[in-house]
XYZ file of C-alpha atoms in Angstrom:
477
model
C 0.616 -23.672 -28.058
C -1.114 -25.051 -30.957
C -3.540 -28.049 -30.214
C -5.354 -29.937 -33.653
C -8.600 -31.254 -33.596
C -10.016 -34.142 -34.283
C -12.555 -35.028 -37.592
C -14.453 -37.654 -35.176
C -17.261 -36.203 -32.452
C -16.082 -35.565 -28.987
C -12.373 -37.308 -29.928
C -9.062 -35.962 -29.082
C -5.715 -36.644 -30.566
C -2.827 -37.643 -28.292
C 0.594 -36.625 -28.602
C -0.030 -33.602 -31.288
C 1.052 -29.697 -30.562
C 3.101 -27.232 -31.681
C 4.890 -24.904 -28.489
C 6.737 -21.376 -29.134
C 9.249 -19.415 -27.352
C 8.188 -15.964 -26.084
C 9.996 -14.798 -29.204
C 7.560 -16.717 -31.612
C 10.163 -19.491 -32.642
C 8.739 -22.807 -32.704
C 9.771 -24.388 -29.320
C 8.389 -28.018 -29.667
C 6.491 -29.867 -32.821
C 5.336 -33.146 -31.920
C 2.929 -35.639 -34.432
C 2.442 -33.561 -37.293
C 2.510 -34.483 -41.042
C 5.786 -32.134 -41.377
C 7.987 -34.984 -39.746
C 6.388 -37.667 -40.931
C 8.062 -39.796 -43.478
C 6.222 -41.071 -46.242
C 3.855 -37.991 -46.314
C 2.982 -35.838 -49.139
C 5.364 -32.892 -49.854
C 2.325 -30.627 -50.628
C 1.775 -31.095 -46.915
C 4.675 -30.706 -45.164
C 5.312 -27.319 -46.971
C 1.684 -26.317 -46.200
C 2.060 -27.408 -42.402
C 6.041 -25.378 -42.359
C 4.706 -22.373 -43.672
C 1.286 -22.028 -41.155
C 2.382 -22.658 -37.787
C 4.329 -18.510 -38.013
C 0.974 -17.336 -38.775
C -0.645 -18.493 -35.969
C 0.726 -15.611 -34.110
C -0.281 -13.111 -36.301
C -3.145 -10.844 -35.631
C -4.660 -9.122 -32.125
C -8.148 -10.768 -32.004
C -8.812 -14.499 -32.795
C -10.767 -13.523 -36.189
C -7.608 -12.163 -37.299
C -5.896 -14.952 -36.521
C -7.478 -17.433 -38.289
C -8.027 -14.997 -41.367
C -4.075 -14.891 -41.554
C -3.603 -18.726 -41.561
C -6.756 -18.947 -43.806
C -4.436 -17.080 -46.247
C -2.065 -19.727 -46.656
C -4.909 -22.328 -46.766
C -6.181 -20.742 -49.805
C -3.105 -20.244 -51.778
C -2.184 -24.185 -51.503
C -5.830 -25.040 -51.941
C -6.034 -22.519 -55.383
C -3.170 -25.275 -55.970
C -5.133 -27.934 -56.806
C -8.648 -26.570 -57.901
C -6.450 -25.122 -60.346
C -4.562 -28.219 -61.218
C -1.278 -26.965 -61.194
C -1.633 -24.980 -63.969
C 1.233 -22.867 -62.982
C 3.618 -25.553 -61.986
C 5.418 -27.812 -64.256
C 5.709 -31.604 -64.281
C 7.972 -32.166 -62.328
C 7.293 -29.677 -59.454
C 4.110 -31.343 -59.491
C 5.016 -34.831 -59.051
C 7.554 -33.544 -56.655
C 4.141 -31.919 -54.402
C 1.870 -34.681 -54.687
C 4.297 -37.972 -55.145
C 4.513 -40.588 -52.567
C 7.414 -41.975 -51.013
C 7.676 -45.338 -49.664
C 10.049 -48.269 -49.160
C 9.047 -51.640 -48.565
C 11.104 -53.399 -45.628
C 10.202 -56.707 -47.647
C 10.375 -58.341 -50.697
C 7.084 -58.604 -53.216
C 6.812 -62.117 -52.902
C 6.671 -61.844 -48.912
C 3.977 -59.843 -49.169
C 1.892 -62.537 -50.707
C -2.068 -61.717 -51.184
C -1.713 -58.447 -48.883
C -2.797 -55.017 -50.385
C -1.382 -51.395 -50.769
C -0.914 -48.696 -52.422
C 3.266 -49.853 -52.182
C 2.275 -53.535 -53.167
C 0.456 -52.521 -56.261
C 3.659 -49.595 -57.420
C 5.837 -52.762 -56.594
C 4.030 -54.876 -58.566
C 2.885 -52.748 -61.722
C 7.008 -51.497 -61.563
C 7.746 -55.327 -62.136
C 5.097 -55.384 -64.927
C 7.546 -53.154 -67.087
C 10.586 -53.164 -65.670
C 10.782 -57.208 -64.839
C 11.108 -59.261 -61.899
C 14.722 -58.517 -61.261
C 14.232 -54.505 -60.706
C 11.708 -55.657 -57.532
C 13.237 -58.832 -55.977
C 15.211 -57.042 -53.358
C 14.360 -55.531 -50.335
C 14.220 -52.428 -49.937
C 12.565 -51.092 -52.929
C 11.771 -47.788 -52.920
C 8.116 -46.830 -54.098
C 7.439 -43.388 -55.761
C 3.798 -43.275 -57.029
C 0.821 -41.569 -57.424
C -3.136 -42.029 -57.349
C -4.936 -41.861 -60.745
C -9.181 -41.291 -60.800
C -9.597 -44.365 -62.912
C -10.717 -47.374 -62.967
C -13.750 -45.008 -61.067
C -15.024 -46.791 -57.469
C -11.776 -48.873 -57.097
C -10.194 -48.395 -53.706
C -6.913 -46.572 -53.620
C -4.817 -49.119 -53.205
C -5.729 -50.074 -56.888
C -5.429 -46.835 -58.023
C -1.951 -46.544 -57.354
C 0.493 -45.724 -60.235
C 4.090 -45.541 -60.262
C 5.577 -42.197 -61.674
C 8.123 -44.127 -63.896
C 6.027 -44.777 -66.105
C 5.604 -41.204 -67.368
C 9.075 -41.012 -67.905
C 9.059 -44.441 -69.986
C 8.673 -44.723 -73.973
C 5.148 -43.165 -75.242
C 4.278 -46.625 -76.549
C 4.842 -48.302 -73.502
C 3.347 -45.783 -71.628
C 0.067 -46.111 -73.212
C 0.070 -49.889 -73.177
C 0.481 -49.620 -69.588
C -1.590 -46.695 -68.555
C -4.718 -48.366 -70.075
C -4.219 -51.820 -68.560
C -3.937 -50.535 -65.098
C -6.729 -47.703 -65.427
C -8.769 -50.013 -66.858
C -9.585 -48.032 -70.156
C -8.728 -49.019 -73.336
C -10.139 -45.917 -75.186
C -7.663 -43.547 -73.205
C -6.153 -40.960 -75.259
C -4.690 -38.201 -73.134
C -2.063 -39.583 -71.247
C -1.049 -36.297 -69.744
C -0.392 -36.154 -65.497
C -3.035 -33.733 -64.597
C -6.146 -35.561 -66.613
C -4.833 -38.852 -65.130
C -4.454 -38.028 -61.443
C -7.456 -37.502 -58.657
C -7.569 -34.324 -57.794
C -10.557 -34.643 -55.296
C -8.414 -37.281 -53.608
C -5.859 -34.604 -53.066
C -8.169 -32.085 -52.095
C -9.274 -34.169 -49.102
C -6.214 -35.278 -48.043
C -5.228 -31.246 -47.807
C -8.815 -30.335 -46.280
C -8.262 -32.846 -44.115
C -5.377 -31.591 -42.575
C -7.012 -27.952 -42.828
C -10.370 -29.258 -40.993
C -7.593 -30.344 -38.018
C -5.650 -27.408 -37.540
C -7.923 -24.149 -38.786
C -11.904 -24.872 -39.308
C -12.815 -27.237 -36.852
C -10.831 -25.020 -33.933
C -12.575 -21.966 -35.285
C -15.863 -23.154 -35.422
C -15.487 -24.253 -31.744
C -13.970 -20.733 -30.988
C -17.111 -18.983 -32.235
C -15.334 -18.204 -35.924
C -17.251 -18.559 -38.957
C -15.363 -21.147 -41.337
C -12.206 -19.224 -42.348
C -11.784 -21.834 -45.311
C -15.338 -21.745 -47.315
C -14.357 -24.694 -49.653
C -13.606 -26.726 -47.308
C -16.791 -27.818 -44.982
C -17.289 -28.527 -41.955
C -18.425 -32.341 -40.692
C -22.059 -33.323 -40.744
C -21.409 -33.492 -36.520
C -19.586 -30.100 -36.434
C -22.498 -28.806 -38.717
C -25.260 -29.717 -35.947
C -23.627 -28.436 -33.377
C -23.047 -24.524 -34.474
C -26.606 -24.789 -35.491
C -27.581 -25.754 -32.035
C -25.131 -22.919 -30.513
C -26.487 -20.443 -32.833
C -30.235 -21.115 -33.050
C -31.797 -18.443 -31.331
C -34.899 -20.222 -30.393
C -33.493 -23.521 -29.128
C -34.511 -24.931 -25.975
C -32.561 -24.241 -22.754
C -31.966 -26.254 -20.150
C -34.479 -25.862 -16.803
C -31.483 -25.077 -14.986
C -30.391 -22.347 -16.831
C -33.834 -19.870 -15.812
C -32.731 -20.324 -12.266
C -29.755 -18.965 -9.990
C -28.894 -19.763 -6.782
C -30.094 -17.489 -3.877
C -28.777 -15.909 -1.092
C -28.106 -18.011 2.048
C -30.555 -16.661 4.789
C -29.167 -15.209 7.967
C -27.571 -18.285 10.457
C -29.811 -16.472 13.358
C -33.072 -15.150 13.371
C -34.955 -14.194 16.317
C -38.744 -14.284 15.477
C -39.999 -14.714 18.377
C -41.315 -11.022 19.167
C -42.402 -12.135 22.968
C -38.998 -12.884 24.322
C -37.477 -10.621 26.866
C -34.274 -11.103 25.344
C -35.708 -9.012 22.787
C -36.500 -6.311 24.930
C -33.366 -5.776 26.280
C -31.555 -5.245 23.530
C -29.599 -8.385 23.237
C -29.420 -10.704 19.900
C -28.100 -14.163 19.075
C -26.932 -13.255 16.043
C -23.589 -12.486 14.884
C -23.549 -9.188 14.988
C -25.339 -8.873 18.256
C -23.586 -12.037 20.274
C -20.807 -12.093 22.944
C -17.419 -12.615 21.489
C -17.123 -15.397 24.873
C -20.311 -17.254 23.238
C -18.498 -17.944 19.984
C -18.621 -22.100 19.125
C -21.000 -22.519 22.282
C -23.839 -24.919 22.061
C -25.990 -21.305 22.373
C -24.513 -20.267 18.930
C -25.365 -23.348 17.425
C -28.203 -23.577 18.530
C -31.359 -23.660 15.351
C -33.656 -20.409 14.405
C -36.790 -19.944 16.767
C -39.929 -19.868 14.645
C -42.983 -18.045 16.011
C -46.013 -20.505 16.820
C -49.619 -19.399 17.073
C -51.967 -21.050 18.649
C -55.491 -20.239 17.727
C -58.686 -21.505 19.601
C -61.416 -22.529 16.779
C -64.898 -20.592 17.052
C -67.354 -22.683 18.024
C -70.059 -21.719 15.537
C -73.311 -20.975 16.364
C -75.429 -24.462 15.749
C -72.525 -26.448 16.332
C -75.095 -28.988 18.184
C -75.906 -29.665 22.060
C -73.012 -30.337 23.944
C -71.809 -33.873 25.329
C -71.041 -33.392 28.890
C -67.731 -35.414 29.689
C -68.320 -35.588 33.350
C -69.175 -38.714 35.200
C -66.897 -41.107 32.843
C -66.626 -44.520 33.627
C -62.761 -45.843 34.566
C -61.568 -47.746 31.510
C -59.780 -49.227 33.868
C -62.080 -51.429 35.386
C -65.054 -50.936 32.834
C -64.016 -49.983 29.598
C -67.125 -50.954 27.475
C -69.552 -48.647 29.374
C -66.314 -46.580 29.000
C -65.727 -46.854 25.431
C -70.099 -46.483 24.908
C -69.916 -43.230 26.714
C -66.795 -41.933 25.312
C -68.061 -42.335 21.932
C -71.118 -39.155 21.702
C -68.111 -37.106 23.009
C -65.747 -37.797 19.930
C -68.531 -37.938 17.349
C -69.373 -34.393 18.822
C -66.285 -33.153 19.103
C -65.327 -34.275 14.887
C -69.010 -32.682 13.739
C -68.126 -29.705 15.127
C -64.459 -29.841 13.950
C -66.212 -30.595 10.302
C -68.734 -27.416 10.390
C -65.845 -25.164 11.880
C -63.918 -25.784 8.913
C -66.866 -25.680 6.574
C -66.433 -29.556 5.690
C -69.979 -29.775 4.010
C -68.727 -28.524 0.345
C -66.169 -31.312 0.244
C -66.454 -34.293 -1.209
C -67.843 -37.435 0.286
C -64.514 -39.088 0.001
C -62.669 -36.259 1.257
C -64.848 -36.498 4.721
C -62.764 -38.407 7.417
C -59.652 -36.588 5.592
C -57.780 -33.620 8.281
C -59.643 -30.814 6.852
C -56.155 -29.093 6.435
C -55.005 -31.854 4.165
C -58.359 -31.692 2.613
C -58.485 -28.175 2.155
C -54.742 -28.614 0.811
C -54.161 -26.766 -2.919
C -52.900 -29.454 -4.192
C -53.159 -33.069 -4.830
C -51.090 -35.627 -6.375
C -52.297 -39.430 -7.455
C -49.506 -41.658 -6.192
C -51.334 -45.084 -6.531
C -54.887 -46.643 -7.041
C -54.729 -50.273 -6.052
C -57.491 -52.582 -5.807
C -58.606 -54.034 -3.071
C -60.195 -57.684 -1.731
C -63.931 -55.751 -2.410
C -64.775 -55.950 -5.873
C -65.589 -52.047 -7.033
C -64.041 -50.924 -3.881
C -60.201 -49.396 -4.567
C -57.903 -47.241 -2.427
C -56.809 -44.317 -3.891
C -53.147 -42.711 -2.376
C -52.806 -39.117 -2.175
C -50.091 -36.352 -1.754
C -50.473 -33.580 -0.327
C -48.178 -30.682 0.765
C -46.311 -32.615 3.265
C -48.734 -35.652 4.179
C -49.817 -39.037 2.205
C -53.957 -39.453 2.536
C -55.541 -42.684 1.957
C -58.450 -42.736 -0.029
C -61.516 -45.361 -0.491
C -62.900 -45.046 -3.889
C -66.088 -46.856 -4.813
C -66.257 -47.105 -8.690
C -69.568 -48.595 -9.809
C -70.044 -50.690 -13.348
C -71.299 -48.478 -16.713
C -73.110 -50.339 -19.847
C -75.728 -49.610 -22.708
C -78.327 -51.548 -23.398
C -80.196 -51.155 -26.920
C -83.738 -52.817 -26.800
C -86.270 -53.082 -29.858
C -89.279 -51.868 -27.619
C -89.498 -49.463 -24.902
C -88.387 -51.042 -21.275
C -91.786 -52.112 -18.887
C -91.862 -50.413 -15.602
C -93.556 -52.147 -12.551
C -95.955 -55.006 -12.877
C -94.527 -58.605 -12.105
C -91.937 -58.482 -14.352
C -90.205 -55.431 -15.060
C -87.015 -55.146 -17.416
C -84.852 -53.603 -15.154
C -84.749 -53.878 -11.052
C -84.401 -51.565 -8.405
C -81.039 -52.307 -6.805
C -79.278 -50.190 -9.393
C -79.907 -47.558 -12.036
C -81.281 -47.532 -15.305
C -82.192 -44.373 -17.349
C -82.947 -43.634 -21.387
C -79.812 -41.972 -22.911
C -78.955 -40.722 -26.588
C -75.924 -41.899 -27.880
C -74.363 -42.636 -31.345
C -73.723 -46.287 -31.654
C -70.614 -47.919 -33.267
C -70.612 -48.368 -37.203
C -73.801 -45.817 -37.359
C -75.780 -48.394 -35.669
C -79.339 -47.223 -34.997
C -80.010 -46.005 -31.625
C -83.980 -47.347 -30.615
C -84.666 -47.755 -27.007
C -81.243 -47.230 -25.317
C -80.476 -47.523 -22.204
C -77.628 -46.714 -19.446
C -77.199 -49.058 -16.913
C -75.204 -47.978 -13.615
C -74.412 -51.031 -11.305
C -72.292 -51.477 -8.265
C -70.225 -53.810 -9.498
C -71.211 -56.482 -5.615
C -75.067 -56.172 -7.177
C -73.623 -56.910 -10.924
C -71.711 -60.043 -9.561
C -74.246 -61.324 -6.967
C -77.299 -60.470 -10.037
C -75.518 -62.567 -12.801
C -78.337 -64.605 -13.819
C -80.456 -61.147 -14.107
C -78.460 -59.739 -16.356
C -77.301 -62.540 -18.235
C -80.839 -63.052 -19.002
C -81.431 -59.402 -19.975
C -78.280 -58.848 -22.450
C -79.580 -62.283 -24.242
C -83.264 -61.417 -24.104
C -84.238 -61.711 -28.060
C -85.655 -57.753 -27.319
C -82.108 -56.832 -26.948
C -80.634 -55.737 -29.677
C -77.075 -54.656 -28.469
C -74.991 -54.404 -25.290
C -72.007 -51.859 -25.360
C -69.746 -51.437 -23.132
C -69.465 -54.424 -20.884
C -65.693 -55.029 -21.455
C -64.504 -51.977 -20.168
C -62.436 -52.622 -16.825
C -63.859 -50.927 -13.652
């Protein structure tokens, strides 16, 4: 079976193939140019005389080589404009054929390449030739006027059989050219028009179904699509990207049953819930079913050496009937019990945030940001972590960062110092926007309750007249 392509990306054509018999006869031909009425000769004869070679050949290389053959002869064809062919076998290849089911004046304003024949036949032959219906249009399509659309390139072959003198008359009007001088068929007709319309009809049946079957174009002058282009580039580019899924394979299923745990006595005996190992009377009992025992250790955590006296937890009130001297007395226990929880698991090189975190989540290799929200505290935000296979919630305390520049060196103590003690203000170097000079700077670090509940301060110190800039201040916290 022969299936055509389409020129169009990712498009398929309905209702087109070709089927043969075991013997190589053709079977079934079904929406091809051969049986199509109307359609150049050029390509019928081309489209009888390729389907055979189709079966020719033992690899697919050779097959396309032989039907490449017959491309090329029909192809040399036209590059060569007929220069072996005569007139008339010429016009007989590349004439149309059409009949018009109307008359001309039914047609009205409406356009084709069988309206304009129709018409330009009346031109010279007079009304009364075209007024029936019926008329049967033989024409071809000329290369002038140049950028007219086809339909207005359409010339009927009569008029190369009609009087020289008329001939030229006419040729020039409807070309559009009055300094014509060669009114021969081949340097009147457009033989890239032709061209395409064969390539065309190639691209369908041989190079576009070659190039998608790994075959190098078997027709060189005729190329491939822009779209068909890109993608044998992309097949054939050695260093294009892959897909993620394409390092990976999937792995082995692990065994249904696996007995891990080395302390039952159903190991020692020999037995095994396994396949292999089970009664052939257990078989679809819940015991078959049943999920894969996983060993679990349990491991007492060394006290360490200065965990810190011990909180005796005898002599507990009843919560019952007293729980605030309950809850007062219960409290040293639990406080001892996390300090010595925290040294065990060496909590003092973790961060401060990280401190009423599980120490295995905290001690977890990795950690994912899921949100940072603010919260009704200004400064204060909380900070949502994944871990392995927990969510933390963090507090973050972010405190306010600006630059002061002042003219003179800031006063320390006495009555009225520049800056104040609540937060923290130290000399810095820093290069100043637009090369501004950098004389007594200064970076201030604020929490941002003190900046808010301080306003006055430091509205009074940004506007002092010894300031001479402020940096910084718009940044969000």
């Amino acid at each position: 079976m022969i299936l055509p392509s389409s020129k169009e990306e990712d498009k398929l054509l309905k209702k087109r193939y070709a089927v043969f018999n075991d013997d190589g006869s053709l079977a079934e031909l079904k929406g091809f140019e051969v049986k199509r009425r109307g359609e150049l000769q050029l390509i019928k004869i081309f489209q009888s005389l390729i389907f055979e070679k189709f079966l020719l050949g033992t690899t697919t290389e050779e097959c396309y080589a032989a039907v490449a053959k017959v491309a090329d002869q029909w192809l040399d064809v036209l590059f060569t404009k007929a220069s072996t062919l005569d007139d008339e076998e010429l016009v007989e290849l590349i004439a149309e054929n059409r009949s018009m089911s109307k008359t001309l004046q039914e047609y009205g304003a409406q356009k084709s390449t069988s309206i304009s024949t129709a018409r330009r036949l009346a031109e010279f032959l007079g009304d009364q030739m075209v007024k029936d219906k019926g008329l049967a249009c033989k024409f071809i399509i000329s290369a002038k006027p140049y950028g007219a659309p086809v339909t207005e390139r359409a010339v009927p072959v009569a008029i190369f059989s009609a009087a020289e003198s008329v001939k030229r008359v006419y040729l020039r009007k409807w070309l559009k050219d009055n300094s014509l001088t060669s009114f021969d068929l081949r340097s009147i007709l457009d033989w890239e028009y032709y061209i395409e319309r064969l390539g065309s009809v190639i691209q369908k049946l041989i190079t576009i179904p070659a190039a998608m079957q790994g075959v190098p174009n078997p027709v060189p002058r005729i190329r491939h699509p822009d779209w068909l282009f890109r993608r044998v580039a992309t097949a054939q580019d050695r260093f294009q990207q892959h897909k993620l899924t394409s390092f990976f394979k999937a792995a082995p299923r692990p065994p249904a049953y696996m007995n891990v745990d080395e302390g039952d006595d159903r190991s020692n005996d020999g037995s095994n819930d396994g396949p292999e190992g089970g009664d052939i009377e257990d078989i679809g009992t819940q015991r078959s079913l049943s999920k894969p025992k996983v060993a679990v250790v349990n491991r007492k955590v060394p006290q360490a050496k200065n965990a810190g006296p011990t909180v005796s937890k005898k002599a507990l009130p009843n919560p019952t009937t007293n729980y605030s001297a309950w809850l007062r007395a219960i409290r040293p226990i639990w406080k001892a019990e996390r300090a010595s929880r925290l040294q065990a698991a060496g909590a003092s090189n973790l961060p401060a945030i990280f401190r009423g975190v599980q120490q295995p989540i905290a001690r977890s290799t990795s950690w994912d940001i899921i949100q940072i929200r603010p919260t009704q505290r200004d400064g204060r935000f909380m900070m949502w972590l994944g871990t392995d296979n927990d969510i933390v919630q963090v507090v973050l305390r972010i405190k306010r960062q600006f630059y002061i520049n002042l003219k003179a060196p800031a006063t320390e103590g006495g009555a009225h110092p520049t800056f104040q003690p609540e937060y923290l203000a130290e000399r810095v170097s820093k290069i100043l926007p637009r090369s501004h000079p950098s004389q007594h700077l200064y970076q201030i670090t604020v929490s941002e309750d003190i900046y808010k509940s301080n306003v006055g301060h430091f509205s009074h110190l940004m506007n002092n007249p010894q300031t001479d800039g402020v940096y910084e201040t718009q940044v969000s916290v």
